[in-house]
Coordinates of C-alpha atoms and ligand atoms in Angstrom, one line a residue:
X1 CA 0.8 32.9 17.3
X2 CA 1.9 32.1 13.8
X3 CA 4.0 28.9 12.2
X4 CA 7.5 30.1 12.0
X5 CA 10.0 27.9 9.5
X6 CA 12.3 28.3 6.6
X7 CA 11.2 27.9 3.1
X8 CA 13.6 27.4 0.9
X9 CA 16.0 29.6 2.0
X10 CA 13.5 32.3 3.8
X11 CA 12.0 32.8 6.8
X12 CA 8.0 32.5 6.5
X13 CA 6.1 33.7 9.2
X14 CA 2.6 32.5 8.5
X15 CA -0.9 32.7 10.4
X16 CA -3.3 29.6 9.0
X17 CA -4.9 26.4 9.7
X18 CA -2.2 24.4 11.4
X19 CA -4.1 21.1 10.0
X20 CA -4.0 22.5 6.6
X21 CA -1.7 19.7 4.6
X22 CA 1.8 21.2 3.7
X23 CA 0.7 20.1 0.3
X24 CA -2.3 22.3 -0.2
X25 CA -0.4 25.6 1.2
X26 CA 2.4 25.4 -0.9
X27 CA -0.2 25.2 -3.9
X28 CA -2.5 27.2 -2.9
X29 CA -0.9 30.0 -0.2
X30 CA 2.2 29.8 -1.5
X31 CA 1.8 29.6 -5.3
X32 CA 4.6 26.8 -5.3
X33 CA 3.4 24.6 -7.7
X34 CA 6.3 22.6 -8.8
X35 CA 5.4 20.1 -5.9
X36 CA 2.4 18.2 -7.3
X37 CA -0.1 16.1 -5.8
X38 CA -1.2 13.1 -7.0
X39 CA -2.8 10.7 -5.0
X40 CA -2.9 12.5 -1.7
X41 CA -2.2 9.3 -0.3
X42 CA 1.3 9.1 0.7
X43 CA 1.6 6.4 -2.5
X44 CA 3.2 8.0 -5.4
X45 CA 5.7 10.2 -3.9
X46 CA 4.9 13.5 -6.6
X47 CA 4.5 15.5 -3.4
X48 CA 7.8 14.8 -1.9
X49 CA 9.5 17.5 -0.4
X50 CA 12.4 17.7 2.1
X51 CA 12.0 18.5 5.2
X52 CA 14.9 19.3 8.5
X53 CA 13.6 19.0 11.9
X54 CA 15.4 19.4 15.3
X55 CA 17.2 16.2 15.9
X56 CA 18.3 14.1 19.1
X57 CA 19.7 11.5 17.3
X58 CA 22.7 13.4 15.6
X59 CA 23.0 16.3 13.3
X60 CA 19.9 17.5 11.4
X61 CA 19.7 16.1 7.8
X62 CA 17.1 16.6 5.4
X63 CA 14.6 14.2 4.6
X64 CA 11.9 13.3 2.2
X65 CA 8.3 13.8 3.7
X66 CA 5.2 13.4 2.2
X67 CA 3.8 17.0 1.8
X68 CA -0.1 15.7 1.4
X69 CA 0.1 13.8 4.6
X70 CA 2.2 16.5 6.9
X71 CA 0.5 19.2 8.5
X72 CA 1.0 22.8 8.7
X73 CA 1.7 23.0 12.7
X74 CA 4.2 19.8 12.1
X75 CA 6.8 22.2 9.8
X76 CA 6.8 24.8 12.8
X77 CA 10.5 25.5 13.8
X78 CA 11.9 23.7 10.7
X79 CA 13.2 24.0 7.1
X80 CA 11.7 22.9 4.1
X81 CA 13.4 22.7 0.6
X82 CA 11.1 21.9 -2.3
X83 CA 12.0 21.8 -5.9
X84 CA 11.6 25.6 -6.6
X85 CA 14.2 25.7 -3.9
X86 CA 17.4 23.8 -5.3
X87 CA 18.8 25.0 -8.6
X88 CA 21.1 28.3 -7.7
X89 CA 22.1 31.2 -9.5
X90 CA 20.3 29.8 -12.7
X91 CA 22.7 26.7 -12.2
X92 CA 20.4 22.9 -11.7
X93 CA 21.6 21.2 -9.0
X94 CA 23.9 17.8 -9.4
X95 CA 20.3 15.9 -8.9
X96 CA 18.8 17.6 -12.1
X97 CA 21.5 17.4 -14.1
X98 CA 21.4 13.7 -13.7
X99 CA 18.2 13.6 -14.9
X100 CA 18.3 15.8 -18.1
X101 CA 22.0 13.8 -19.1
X102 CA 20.6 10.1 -18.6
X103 CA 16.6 11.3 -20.6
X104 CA 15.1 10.3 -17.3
X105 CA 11.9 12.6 -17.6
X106 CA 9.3 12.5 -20.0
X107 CA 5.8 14.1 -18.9
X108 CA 7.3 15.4 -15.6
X109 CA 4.7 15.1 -13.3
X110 CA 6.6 13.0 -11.0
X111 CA 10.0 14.7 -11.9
X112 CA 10.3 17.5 -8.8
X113 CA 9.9 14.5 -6.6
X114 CA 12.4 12.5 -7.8
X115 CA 14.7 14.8 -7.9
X116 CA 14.4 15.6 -4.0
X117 CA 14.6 11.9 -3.2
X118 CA 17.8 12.0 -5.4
X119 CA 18.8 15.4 -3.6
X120 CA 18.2 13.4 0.5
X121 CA 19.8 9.9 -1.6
X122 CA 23.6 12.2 -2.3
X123 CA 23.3 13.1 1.5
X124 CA 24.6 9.2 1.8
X125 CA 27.8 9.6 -0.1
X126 CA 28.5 9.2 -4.0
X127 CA 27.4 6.6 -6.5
X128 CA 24.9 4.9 -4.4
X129 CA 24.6 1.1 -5.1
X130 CA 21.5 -0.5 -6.5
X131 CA 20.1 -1.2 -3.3
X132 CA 20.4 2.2 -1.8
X133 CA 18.8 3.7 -5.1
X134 CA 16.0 1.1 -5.5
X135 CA 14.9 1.6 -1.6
X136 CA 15.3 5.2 -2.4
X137 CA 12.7 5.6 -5.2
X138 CA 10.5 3.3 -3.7
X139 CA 8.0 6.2 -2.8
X140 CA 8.0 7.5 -6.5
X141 CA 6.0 6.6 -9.2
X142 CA 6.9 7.5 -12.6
X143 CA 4.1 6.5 -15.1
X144 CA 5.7 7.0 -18.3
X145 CA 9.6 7.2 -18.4
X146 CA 10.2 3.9 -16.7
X147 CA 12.6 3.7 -14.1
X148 CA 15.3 2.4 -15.7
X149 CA 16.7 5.7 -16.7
X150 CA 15.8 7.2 -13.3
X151 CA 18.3 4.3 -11.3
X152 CA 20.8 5.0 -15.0
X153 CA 20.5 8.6 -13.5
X154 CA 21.0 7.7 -10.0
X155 CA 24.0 5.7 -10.1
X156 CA 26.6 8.6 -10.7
X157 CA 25.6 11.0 -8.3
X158 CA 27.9 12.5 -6.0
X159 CA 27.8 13.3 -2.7
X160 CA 26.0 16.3 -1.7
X161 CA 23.9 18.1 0.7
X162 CA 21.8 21.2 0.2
X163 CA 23.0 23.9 2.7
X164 CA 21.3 23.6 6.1
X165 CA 20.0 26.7 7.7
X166 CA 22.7 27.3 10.7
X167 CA 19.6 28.1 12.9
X168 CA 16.0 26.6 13.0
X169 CA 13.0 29.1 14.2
X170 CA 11.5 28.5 17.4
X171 CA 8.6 26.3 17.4
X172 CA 4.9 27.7 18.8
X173 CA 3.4 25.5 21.2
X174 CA -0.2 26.5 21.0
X175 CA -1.6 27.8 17.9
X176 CA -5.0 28.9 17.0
X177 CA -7.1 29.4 13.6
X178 CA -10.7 29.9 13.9
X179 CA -12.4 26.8 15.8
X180 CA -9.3 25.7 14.9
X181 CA -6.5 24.9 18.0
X182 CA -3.4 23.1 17.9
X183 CA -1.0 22.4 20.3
X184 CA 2.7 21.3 19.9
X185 CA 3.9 20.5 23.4
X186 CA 7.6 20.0 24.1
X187 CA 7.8 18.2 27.3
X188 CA 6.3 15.1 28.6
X189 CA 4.5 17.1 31.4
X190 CA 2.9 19.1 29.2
X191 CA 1.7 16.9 26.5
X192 CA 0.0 14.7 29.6
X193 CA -1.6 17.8 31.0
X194 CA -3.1 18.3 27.9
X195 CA -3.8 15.0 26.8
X196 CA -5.8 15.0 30.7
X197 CA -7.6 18.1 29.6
X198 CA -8.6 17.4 26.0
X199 CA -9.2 13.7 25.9
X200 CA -11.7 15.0 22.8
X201 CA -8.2 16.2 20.8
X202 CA -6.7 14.3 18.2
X203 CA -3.7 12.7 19.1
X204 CA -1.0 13.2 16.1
X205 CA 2.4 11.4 15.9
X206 CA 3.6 11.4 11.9
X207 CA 0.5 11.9 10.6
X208 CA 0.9 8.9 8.2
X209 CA -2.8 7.1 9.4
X210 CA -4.4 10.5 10.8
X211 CA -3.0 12.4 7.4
X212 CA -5.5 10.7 4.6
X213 CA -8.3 11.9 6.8
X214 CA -7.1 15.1 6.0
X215 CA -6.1 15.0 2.5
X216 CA -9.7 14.2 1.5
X217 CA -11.3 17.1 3.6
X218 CA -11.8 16.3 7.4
X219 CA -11.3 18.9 9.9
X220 CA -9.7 18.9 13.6
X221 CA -11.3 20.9 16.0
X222 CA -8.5 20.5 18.3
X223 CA -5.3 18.6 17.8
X224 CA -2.1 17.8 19.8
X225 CA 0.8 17.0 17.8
X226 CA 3.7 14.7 19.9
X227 CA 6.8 15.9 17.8
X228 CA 8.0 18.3 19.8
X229 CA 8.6 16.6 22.7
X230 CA 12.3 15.3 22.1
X231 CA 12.3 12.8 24.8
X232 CA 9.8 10.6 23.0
X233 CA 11.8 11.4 19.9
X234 CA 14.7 9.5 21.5
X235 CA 15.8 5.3 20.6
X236 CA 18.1 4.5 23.6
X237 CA 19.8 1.8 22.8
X238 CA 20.6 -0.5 26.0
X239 CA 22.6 -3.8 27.0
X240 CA 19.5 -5.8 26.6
X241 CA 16.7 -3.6 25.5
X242 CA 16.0 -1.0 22.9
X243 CA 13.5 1.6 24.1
X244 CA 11.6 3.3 21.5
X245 CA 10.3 6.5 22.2
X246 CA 6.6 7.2 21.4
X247 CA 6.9 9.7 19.0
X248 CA 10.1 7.7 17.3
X249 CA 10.0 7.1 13.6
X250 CA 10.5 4.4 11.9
X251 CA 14.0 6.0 10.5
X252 CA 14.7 7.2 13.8
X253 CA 14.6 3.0 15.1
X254 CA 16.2 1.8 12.3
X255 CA 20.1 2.1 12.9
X256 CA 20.0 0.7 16.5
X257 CA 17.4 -2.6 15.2
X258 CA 19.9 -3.0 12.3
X259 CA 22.9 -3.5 14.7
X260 CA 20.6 -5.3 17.1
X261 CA 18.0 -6.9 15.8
X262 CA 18.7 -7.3 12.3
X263 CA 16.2 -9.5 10.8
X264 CA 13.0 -6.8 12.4
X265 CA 15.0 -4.1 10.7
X266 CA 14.8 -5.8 7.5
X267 CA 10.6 -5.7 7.6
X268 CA 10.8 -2.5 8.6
X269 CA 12.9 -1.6 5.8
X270 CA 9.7 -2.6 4.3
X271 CA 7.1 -0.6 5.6
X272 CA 5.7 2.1 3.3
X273 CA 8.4 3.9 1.6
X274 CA 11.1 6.3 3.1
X275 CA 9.2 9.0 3.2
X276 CA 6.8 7.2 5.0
X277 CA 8.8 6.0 7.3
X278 CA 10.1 9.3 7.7
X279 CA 7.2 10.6 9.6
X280 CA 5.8 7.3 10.7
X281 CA 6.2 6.2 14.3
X282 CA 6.2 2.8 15.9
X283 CA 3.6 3.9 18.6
X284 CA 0.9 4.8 15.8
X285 CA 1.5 1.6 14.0
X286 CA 0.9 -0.2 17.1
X287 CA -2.1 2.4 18.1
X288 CA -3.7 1.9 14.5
X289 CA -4.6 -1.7 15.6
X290 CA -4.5 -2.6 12.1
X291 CA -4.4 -6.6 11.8
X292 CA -2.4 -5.5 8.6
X293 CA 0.3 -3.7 10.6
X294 CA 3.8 -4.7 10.0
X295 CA 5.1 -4.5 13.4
X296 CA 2.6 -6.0 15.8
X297 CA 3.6 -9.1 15.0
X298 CA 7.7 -8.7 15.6
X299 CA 6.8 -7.2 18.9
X300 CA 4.6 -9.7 20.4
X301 CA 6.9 -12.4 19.1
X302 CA 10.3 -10.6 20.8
X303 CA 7.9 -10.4 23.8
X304 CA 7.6 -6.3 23.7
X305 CA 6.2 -4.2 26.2
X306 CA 4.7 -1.1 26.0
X307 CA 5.1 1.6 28.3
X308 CA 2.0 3.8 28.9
X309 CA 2.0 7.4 30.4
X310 CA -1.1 9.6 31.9
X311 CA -1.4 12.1 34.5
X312 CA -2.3 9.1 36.8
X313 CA 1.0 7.4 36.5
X314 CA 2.6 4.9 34.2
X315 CA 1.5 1.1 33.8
X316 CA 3.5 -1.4 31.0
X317 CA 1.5 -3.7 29.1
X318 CA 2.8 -6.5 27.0
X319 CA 2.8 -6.0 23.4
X320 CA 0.3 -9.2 23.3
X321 CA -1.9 -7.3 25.1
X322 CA -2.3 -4.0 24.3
X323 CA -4.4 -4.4 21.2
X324 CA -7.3 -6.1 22.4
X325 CA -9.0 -6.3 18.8
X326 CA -10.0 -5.0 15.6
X327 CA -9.2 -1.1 16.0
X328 CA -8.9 -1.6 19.5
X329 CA -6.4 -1.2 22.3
X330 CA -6.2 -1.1 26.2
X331 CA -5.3 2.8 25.8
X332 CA -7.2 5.3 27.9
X333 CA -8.5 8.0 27.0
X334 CA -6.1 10.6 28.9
X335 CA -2.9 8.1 28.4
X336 CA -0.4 8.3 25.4
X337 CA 2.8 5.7 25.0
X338 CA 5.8 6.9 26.1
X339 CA 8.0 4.3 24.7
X340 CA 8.0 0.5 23.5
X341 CA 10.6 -1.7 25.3
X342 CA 12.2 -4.4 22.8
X343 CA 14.3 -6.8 24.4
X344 CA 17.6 -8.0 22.3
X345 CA 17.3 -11.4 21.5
X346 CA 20.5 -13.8 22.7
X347 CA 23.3 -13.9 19.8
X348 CA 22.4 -17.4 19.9
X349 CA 18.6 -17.2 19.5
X350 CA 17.0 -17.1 15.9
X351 CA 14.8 -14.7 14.7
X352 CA 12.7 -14.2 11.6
X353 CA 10.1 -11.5 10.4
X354 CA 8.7 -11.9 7.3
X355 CA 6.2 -10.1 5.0
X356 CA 4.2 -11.3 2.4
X357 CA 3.0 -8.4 0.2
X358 CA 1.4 -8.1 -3.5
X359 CA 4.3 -5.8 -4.2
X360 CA 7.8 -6.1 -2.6
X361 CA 8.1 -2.4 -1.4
X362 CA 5.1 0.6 -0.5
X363 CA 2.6 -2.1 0.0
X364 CA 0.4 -3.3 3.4
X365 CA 0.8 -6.9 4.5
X366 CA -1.5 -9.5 3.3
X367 CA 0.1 -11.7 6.4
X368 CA 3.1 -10.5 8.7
X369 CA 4.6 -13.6 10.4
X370 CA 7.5 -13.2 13.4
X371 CA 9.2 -15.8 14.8
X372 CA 11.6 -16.1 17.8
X373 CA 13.5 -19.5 18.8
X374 CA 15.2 -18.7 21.9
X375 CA 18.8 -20.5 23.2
X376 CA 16.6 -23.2 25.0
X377 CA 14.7 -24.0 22.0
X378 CA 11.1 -22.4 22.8
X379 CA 9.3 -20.5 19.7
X380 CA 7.4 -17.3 20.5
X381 CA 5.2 -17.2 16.7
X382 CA 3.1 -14.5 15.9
X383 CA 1.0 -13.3 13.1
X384 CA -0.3 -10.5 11.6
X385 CA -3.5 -10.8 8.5
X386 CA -5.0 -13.9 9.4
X387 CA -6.9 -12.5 12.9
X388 CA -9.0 -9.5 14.0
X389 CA -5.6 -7.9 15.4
X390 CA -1.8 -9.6 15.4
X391 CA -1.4 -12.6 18.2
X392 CA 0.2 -15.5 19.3
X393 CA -0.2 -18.9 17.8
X394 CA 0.0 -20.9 20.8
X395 CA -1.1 -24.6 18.9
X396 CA 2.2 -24.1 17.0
X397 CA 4.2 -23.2 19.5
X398 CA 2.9 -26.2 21.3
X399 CA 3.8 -28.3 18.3
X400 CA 7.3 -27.0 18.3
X401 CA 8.0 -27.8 21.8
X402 CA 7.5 -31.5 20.4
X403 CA 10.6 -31.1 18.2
X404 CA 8.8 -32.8 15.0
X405 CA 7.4 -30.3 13.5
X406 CA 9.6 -30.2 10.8
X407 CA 8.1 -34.0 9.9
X408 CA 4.7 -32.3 9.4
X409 CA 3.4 -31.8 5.7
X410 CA 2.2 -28.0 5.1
X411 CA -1.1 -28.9 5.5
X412 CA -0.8 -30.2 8.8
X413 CA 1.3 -26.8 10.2
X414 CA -2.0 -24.9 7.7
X415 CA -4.4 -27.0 10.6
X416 CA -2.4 -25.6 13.6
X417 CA -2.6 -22.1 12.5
X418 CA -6.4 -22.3 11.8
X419 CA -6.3 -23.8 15.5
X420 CA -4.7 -20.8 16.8
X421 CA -6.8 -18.3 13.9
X422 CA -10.0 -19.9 14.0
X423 CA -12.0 -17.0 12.0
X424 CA -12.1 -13.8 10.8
X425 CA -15.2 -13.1 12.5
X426 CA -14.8 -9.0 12.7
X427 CA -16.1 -6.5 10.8
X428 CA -12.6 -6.1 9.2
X429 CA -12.5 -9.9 8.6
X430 CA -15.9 -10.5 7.1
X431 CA -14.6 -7.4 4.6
X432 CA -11.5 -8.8 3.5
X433 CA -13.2 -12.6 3.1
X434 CA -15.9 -10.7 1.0
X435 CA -14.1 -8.7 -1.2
X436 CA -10.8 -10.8 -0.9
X437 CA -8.9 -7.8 -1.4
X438 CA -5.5 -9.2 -0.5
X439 CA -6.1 -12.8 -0.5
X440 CA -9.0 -15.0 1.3
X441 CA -8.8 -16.1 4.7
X442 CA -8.0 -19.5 2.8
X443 CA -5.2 -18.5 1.7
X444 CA -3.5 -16.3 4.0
X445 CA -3.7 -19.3 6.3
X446 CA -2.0 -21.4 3.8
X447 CA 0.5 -19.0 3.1
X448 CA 1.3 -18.7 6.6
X449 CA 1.8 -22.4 6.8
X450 CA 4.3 -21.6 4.1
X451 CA 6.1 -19.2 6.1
X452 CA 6.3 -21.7 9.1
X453 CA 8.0 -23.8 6.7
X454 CA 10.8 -20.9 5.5
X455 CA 11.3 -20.5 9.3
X456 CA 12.1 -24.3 9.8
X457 CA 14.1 -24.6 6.7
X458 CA 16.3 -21.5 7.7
X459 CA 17.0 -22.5 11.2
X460 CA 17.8 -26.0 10.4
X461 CA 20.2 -24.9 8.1
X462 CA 18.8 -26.0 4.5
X463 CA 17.8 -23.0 3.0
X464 CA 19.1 -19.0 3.3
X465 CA 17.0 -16.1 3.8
X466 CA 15.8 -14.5 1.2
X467 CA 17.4 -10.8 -0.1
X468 CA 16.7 -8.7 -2.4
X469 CA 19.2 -9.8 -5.0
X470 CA 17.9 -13.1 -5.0
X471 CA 14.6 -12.1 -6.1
Ligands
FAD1 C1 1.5 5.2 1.7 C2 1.5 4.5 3.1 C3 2.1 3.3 3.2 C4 2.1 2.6 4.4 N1 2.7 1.5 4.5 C5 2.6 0.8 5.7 C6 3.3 -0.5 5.8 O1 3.9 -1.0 4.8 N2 3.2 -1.1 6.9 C7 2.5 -0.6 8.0 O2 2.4 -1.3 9.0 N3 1.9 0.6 7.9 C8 1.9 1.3 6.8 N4 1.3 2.5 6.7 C9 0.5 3.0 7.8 C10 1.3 4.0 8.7 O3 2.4 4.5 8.1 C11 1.8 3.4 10.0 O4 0.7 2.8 10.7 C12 2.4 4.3 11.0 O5 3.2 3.6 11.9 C13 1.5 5.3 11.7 O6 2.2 6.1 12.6 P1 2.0 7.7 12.6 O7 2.9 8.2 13.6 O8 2.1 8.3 11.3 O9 0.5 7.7 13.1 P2 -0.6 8.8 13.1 O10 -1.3 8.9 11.8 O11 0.0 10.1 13.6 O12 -1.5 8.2 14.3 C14 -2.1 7.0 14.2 C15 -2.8 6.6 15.5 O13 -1.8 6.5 16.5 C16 -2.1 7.4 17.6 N5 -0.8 7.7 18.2 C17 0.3 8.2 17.6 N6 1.3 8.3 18.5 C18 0.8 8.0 19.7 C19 1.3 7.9 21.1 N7 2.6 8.2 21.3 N8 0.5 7.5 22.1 C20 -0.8 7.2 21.8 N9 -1.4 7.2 20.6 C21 -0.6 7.6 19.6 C22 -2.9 8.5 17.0 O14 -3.7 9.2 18.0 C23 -3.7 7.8 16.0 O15 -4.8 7.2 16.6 C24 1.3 3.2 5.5 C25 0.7 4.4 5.4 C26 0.8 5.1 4.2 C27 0.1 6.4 4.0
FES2 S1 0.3 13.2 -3.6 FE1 0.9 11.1 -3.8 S2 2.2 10.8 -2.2 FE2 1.5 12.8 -1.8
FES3 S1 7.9 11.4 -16.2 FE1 5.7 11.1 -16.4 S2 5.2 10.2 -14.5 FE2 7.4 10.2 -14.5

């Protein structure tokens, strides 16, 4: 059956490689060159288009998505709008005009996707503040205008919102192209009946890890794609718990952590860039089983469980340990997670996540440290970037429970941590000490002591977290 969804405006009805990137069809099939690529990465945000998807959590907006990263068979039974798309009747949209009045374009590669990050930025109200437009733009590169005529062009938008089609097309849930097949479940039953069957297929939440296989050339023979399936779409939000559904997004997460647990919605604030974190989803960050992941960390620290699904039944598994090493996790082969249970921390308790990054935004962790000082005065620490995969640091927590830790010089909390993160003895590990491409194993154990020290600071009282307008 072919991909159904609504291109600017018009129905398409299109019969292709469902694992051909968004990206390459609207260049190449579609002749829609105004959306460019540049580093097929997800990085520089000159392929940013918007997308609207069927929502549970509230009326359907648009939002920027990578198109180099998103698949064809992930736009079924949705809109798209991409630059070629926006101006009407010969008239620019608010978005553009803002750009031509404040000189914010000069070789205008990156132009069409800044203007469709501005276009999903007026969708928040008029004149957005500096924060707003700075974590806006994060996903978009400009080489040579500078951005400080971009953010002069950003600051007197008004509010807006390109017109939403009233109806989306229905979505296929199998769809085949050559050797090619795809399928798009849309109920839990399904998606583990299949998952049962074709252990062999490619499991796809966002896209955003699976995605740069893709841009550089690899093929899927078969693929199932968990989007569809609106129950693991869902963040339910309880007393004590938030339960994050497996195919969640980052965005999707981030209103209920920022009312509940606002210090883990700060670092994931941080993760990628909105576009990323778009199409991201908690349950491939954990899945990756990248010691680099931002969340790991937070979720082994707030004691986190994971809540896997098969055929055979369901089993939970602490966030501690389900990833069981470098690119490794407890996951079998026929099971998929439904949903990650966070527990809220007690008003009382005090909780820190911070991440210590080359650059501030659109940037993987060099270490990821989480920290969680309950009512009674017991630490949960964990880090990310100093071990094969994110863990505990039970030596420090042991030295906590002592209650003079905060007597101890640097160097001293520096000794604990290499305690609990003796080595990077993996493959990963011996890579990163080689090559030292975010910082030596040295160093990230330092600047992990360093951290321990922010976290004692802040909850004795002498020193406030850092934001961004202090920086
Ligand atoms: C430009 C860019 C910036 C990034 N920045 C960051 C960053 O700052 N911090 C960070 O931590 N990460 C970052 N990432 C990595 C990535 O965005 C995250 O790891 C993201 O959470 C992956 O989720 P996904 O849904 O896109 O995974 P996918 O690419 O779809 O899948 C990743 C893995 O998870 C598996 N999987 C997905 N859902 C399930 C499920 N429900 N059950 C079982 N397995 C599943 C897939 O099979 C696959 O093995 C970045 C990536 C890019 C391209
Ligand atoms: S081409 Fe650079 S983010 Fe897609
Ligand atoms: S105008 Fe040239 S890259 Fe932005």
């Amino acid at each position: 059956m072919a991909l159904n969804f609504i291109l600017n405006g018009e129905r398409r009805s299109v019969d292709m490689r469902a694992t051909m990137t968004v990206l390459e069809w609207l260049r190449g099939e579609a002749r829609l060159t105004g959306t460019k690529e540049g580093c097929a990465e997800g990085d520089c945000g000159a392929c940013t288009i918007l997308i609207a998807r069927p929502s549970q959590s509230g009326p359907t907006q648009w939002q920027t998505a990578n198109a180099c990263l998103l698949t064809m068979g992930q736009i079924d039974g949705c809109a798209l709008l991409t630059i070629e798309g926006l101006a009407r009747n010969g008239k620019l949209a608010s978005a553009q005009e803002a750009l031509l009045e404040a000189d914010a374009t000069q070789c205008g590669f990156c132009t069409p996707g800044v203007v469709l990050t501005m276009t999903a930025l007026q969708q928040q109200g008029a004149r957005p503040d500096t924060e707003a437009i700075h974590t806006a733009l994060a996903g978009n590169l400009c080489r040579c205008t500078g951005y400080r005529a971009i953010v002069d062009a950003c600051r007197d938008l008004p509010a807006a919102q390109p017109e939403l089609p009233a109806e989306l097309p229905a979505a296929t849930d199998e769809h085949h192209a050559g050797a090619e097949t795809f399928f798009a479940p849309t109920t839990l039953s399904d998606l583990l009946a299949l998952r049962a069957h074709h252990p062999d297929a490619v499991l796809l939440g966002g896209g955003t890890d699976l995605g740069l296989g893709l841009s550089k050339g690899e093929r899927w023979r078969k693929t199932i794609a968990t989007g569809g399936v609106a129950a693991l779409r869902a963040v339910d939000e309880r007393a004590d718990t938030i339960v994050i559904g497996g195919a969640a997004t980052f965005t999707d997460a981030l209103p209920a952590l920022t009312r509940r647990i606002p210090a883990f919605a700060a670092l994931l604030g941080r993760i990628g860039s909105v576009q990323i974190r778009n199409l991201g989803t908690f349950a491939g960050n954990l899945v990756t089983a990248s010691p680099v992941a931002d969340t790991p960390a937070c979720l082994i620290a707030l004691d986190a469980r994971m809540r896997l699904v098969s055929v055979n039944g369901r089993r939970s598994v602490p966030a501690d340990e389900f990833v069981t090493g470098y690119r490794k996790t407890v996951l079998a082969a026929d099971e998929i997670v439904e949903a990650i249970e966070v527990p809220v921390p007690a008003a009382t308790a005090h909780v820190a996540a911070y991440k210590l990054s080359k650059r501030f935004d659109q940037d993987i962790a060099t270490v990821v440290a989480a920290f969680h000082l309950d009512e009674a005065g017991r630490l949960r620490a964990a880090f990310g970037g100093i071990g094969s995969r994110a863990a505990r640091a039970p030596a420090l927590e042991r030295a906590w429970e002592t209650g003079k830790i905060s007597a101890l010089p640097t160097a001293a909390i520096a000794a604990l941590i290499a305690q609990d993160f003796p080595t990077l003895a993996d493959d990963q590990g011996a890579e990163l000490t080689r090559r030292r491409t975010r910082g030596s194993w040295l160093y990230r154990r330092q600047a992990a002591a360093g951290l321990v020290r922010r976290f004692i600071l802040e909850t004795e009282g002498t020193s406030q977290p850092l934001t961004l307008e202090a920086l």
